[in-house]
Tab-separated table of C-alpha atoms in Angstrom:
chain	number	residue	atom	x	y	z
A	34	UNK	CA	13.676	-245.632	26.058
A	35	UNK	CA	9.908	-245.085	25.698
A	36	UNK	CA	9.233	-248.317	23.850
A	37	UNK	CA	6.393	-249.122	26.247
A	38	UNK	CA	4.730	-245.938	24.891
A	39	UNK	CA	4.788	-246.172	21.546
A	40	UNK	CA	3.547	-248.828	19.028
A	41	UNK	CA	5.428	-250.531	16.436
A	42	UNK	CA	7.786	-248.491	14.326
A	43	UNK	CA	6.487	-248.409	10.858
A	44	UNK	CA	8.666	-246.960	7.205
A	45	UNK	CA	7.241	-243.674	5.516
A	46	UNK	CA	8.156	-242.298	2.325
A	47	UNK	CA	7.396	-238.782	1.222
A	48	UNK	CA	7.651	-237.333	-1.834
A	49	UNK	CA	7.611	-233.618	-2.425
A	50	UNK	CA	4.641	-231.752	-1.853
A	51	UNK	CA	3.183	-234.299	0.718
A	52	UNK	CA	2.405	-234.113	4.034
A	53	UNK	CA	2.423	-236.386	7.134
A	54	UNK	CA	-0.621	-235.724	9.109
A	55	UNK	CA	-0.094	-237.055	12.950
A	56	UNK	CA	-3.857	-236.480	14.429
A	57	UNK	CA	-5.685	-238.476	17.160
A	58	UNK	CA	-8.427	-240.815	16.667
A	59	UNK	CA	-11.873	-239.266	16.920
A	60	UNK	CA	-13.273	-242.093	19.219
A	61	UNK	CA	-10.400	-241.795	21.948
A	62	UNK	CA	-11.764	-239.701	24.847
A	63	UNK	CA	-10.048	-236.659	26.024
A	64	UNK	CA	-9.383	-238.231	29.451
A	65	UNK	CA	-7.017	-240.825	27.822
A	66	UNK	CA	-5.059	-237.805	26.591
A	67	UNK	CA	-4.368	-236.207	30.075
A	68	UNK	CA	-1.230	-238.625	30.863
A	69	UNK	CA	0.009	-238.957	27.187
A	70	UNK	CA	0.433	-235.038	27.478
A	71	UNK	CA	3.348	-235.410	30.021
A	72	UNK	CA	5.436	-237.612	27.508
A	73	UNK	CA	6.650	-238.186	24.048
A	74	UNK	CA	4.024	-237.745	21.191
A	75	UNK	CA	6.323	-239.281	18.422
A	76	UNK	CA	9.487	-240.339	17.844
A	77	UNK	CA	10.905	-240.228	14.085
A	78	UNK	CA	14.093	-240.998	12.651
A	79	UNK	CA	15.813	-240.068	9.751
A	80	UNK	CA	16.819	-243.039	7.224
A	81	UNK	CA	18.646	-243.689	4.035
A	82	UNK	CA	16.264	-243.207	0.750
A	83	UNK	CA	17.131	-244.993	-3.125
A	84	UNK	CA	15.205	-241.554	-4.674
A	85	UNK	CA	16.703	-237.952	-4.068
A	86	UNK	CA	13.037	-236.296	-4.737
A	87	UNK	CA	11.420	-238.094	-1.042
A	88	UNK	CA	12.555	-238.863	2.609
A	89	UNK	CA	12.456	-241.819	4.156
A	90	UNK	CA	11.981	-241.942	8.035
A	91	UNK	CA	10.978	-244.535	10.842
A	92	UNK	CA	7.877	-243.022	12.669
A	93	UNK	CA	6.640	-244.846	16.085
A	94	UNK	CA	3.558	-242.894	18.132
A	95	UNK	CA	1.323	-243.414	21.068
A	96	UNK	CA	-0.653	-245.911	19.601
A	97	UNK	CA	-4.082	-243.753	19.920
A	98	UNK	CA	-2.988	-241.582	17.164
A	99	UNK	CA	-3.853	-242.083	13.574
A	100	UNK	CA	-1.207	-241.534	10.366
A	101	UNK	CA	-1.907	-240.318	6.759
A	102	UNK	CA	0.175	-238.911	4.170
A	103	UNK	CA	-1.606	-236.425	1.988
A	104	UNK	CA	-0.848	-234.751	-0.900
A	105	UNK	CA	-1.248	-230.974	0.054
A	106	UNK	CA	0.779	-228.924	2.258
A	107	UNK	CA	0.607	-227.918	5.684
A	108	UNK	CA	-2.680	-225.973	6.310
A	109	UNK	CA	-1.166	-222.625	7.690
A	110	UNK	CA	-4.925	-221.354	8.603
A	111	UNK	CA	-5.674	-222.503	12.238
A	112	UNK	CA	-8.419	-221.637	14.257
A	113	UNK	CA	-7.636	-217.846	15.387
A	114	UNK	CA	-10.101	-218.584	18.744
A	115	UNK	CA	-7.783	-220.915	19.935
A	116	UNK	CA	-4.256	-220.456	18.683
A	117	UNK	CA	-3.220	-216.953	17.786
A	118	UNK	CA	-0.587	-216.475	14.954
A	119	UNK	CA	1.102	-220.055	14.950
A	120	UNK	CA	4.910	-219.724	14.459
A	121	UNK	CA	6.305	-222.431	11.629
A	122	UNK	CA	9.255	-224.162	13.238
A	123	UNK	CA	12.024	-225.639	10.409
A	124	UNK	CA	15.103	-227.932	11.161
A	125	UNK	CA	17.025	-229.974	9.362
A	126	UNK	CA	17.672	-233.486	9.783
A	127	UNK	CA	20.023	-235.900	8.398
A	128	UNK	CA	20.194	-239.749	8.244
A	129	UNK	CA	19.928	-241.490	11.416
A	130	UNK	CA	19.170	-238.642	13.138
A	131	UNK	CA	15.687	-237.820	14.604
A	132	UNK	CA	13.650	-235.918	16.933
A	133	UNK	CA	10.672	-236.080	19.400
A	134	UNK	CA	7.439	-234.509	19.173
A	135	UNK	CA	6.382	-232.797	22.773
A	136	UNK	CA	3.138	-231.240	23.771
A	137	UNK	CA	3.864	-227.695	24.379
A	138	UNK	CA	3.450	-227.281	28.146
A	139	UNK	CA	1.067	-224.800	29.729
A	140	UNK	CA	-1.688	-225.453	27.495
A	141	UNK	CA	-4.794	-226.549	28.529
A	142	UNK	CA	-6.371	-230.654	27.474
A	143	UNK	CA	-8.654	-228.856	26.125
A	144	UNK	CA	-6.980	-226.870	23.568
A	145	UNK	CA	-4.608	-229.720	23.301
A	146	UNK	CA	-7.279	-232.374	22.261
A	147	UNK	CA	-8.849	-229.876	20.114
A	148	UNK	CA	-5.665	-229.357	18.114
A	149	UNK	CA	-4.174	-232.876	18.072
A	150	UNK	CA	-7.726	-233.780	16.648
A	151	UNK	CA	-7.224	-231.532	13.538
A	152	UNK	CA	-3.692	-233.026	13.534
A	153	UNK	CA	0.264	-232.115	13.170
A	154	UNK	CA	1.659	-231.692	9.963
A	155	UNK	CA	4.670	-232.215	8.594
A	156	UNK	CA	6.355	-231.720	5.543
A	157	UNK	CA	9.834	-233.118	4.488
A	158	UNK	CA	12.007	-231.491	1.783
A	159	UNK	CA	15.026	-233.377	0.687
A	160	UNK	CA	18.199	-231.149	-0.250
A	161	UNK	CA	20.810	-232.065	-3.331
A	162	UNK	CA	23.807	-231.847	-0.347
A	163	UNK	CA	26.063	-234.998	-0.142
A	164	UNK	CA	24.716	-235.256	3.201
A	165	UNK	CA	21.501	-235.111	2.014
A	166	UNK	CA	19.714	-233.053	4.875
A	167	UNK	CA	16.468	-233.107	5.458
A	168	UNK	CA	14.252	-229.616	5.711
A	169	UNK	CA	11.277	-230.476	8.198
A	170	UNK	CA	8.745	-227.947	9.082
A	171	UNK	CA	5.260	-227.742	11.195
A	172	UNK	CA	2.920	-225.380	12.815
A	173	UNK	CA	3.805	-225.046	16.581
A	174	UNK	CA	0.313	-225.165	17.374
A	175	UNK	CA	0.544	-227.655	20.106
A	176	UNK	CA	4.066	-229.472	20.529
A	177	UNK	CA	7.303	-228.660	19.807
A	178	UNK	CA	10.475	-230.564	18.334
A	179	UNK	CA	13.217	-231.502	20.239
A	180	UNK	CA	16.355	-233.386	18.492
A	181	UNK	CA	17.264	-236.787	19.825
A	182	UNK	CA	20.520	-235.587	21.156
A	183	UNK	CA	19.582	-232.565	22.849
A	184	UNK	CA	16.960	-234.227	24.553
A	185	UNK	CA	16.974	-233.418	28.292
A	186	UNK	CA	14.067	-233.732	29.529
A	187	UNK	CA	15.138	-236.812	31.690
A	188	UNK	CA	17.798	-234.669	33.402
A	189	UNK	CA	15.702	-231.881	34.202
A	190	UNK	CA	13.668	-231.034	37.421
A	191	UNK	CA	10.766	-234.216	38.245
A	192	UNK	CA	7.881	-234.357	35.484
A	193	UNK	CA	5.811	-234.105	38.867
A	194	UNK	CA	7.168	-230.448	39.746
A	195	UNK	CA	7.131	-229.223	35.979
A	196	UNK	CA	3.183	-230.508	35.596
A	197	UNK	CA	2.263	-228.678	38.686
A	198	UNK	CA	3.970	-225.531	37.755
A	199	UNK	CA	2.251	-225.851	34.205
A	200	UNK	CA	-1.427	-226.149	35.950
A	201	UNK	CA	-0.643	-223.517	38.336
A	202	UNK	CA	0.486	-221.086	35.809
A	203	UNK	CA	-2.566	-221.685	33.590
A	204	UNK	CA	-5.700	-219.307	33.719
A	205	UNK	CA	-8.636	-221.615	34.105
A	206	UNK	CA	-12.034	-220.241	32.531
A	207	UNK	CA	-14.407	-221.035	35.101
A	208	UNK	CA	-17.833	-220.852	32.651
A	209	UNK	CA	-16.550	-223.330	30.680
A	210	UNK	CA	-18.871	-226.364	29.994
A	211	UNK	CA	-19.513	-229.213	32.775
A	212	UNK	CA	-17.311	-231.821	30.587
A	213	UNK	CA	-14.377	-229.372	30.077
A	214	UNK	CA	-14.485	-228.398	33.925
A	215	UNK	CA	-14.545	-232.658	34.780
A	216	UNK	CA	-11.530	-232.876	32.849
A	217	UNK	CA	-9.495	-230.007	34.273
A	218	UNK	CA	-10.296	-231.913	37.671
A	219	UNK	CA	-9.200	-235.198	36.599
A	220	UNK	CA	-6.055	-233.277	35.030
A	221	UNK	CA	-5.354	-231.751	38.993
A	222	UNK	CA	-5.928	-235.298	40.635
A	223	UNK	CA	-3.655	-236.975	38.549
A	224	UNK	CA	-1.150	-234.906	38.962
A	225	UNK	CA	-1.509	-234.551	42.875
A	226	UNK	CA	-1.671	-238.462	42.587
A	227	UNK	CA	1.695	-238.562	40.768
A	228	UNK	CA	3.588	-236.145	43.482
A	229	UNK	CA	1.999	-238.087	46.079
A	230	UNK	CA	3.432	-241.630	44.148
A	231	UNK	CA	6.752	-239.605	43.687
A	232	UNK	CA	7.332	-238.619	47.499
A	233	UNK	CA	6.100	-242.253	48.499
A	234	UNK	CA	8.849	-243.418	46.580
A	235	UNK	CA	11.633	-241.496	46.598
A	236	UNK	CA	11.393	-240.735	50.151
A	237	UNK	CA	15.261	-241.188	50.902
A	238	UNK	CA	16.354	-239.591	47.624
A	239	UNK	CA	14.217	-237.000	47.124
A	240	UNK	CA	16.256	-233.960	47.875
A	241	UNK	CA	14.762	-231.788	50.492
A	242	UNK	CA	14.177	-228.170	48.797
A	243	UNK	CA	12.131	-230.603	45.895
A	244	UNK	CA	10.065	-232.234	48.566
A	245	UNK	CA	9.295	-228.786	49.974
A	246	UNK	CA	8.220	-227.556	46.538
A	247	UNK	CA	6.233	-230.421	45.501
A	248	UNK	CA	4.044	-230.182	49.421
A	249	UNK	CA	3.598	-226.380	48.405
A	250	UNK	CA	2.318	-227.102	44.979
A	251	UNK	CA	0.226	-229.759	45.816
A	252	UNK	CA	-1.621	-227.759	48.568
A	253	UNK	CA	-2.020	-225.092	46.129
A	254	UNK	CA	-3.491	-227.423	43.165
A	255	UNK	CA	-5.748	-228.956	46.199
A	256	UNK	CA	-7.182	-225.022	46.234
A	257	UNK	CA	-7.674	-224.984	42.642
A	258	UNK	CA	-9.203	-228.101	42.897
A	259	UNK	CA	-11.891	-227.662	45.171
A	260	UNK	CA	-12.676	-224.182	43.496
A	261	UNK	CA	-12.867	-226.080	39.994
A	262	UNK	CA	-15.287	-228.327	42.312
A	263	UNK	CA	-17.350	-225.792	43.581
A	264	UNK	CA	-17.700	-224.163	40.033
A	265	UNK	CA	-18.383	-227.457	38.524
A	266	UNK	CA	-21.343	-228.450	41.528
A	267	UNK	CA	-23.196	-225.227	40.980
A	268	UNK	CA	-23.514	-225.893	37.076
A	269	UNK	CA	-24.846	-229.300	37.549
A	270	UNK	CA	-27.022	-228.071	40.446
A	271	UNK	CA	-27.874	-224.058	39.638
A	272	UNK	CA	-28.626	-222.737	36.443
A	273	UNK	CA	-28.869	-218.880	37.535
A	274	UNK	CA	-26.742	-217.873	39.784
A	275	UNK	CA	-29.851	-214.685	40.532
A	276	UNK	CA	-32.121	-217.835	42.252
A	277	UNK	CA	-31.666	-220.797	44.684
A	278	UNK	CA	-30.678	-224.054	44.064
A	279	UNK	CA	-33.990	-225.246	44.685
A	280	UNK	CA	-35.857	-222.497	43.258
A	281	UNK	CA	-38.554	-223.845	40.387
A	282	UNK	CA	-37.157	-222.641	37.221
A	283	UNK	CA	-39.009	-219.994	34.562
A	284	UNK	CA	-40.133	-223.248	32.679
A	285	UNK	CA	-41.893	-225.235	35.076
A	286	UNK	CA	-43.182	-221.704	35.929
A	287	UNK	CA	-44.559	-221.208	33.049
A	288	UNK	CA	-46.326	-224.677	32.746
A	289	UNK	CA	-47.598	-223.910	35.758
A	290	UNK	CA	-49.387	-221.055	34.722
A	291	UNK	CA	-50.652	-222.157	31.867
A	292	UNK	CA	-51.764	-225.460	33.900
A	293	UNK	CA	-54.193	-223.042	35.624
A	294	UNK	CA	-55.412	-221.479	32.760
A	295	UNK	CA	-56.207	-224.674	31.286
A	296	UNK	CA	-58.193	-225.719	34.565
A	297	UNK	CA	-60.320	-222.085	34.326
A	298	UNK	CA	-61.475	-222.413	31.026
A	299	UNK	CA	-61.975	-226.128	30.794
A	300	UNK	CA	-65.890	-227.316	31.886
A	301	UNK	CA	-66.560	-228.877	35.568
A	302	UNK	CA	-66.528	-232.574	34.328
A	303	UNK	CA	-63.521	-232.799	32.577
A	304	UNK	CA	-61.735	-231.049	35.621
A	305	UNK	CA	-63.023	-233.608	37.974
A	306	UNK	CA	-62.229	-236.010	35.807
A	307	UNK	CA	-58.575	-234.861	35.634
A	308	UNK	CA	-58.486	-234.417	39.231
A	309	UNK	CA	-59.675	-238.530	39.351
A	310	UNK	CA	-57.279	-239.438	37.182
A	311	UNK	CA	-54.055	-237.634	39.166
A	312	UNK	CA	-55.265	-238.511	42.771
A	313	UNK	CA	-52.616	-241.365	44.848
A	314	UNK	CA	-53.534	-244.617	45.228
């Protein structure tokens, strides 16, 4: 199903006491990672093993993200300034079945890229049962498991709807830095982009009280966007909000003064000399 996402599906083996570590690629940009939010970050599936003391599973990922296995545990200290008390999620698994990795929704790219760059682990204990299940655990820091068969995302309301909501619902920090502000605007116009693609297409099977929500939602994340617009213009363009735009700031104050100074105390010649030198042609 999302075999134009992911890359080629490649064997793992884990032993006890290892980890898989599922982290993205420190030269891919955060802007890459705005559309890979709204799908599937892995798929793995559960298959048969020849030792009882490791697992054995197919893994297949957006191909921007980078696999290890290392032989620790999963880290259980995560950065308290952006995720407060992580909750560690277990399930069991047995062979051939599997489960997706999701980005949790209603968090921001920003906190997302910063997480997926330290990376997802997961650790795989094998049980002595004749089924032999499989005990799989991981911080939910930033995505969340879903099993293969209780997978509905596809049958739920349009990805279009549920991204707007998410965007809505989040509390943007308008002092954030200049990049972090340009992405949460490229994060608003792809969205309005994809519920503007959605009504163009769907136009005759759209139902009507989803084409009313999606024209509400989309005027409101054109208010949000114009607001992140403002806020992002005026920290290009205005370092203190106390003086103009085009105010002289306390630097080139400073050098101005001390421009003069230099002119008082330095003798007659050399000023004319300057002045020469500094005159248009």
């Amino acid at each position: 199903m999302y075999n134009h996402l992911f890359s080629q599906p490649v064997k793992y083996q884990i032993n006890q006491g290892q980890t898989l570590l599922i982290a993205l690629a420190d030269d891919v940009s955060d802007f890459i990672l705005l559309p890979a939010l709204s799908q599937p970050l892995a798929e793995i599936i559960i298959c048969e093993s020849e030792d009882e003391q490791c697992s054995s599973f197919i893994l297949t990922c957006q191909p921007f993200f980078k696999v290890d296995v290392i032989n620790s545990q999963i880290d259980s200290q995560v950065d308290s300034q952006i995720v407060e008390q992580p909750e560690k999620a277990e399930f069991k698994r047995t062979f051939g079945q599997g489960f997706r990795l999701y980005a949790r929704v209603g968090v921001a790219p920003r906190i997302s890229a910063e997480l997926l760059r330290k990376g997802i682990g997961l650790s795989f204990t094998a049980e002595g049962t004749p089924q032999k299940q499989i005990n799989i655990g991981y911080l939910q820091s930033v995505c969340e498991s879903i099993n293969l068969e209780s997978d509905l995302r596809l049958n739920q309301e349009p990805k279009e709807l549920m991204m707007a909501k998410a965007i809505l619902a989040r509390n943007f920090d308008y002092e954030e830095s200049p990049e972090n502000l340009a992405i949460n605007i490229s994060e608003i116009e792809q969205v309005r982009a994809d519920i503007n693609l959605y009504l163009a297409e769907e136009r005759n099977k759209v139902h009507a009280i989803i084409a009313a929500q999606l024209l509400k939602l989309d005027n409101l994340l054109n208010h949000k966007q114009q607001w992140l617009l403002r806020t992002y213009s005026q920290s290009q363009q205005r370092t203190n909000y106390a003086s103009a735009a085009n105010e002289l700031s306390k630097d080139v104050e400073d050098l101005q003064r001390k421009l003069e100074c230099f002119s008082l105390l330095a003798p007659a010649d050399v000023s004319l000399m300057v002045d020469k030198l500094t005159e248009d042609t």
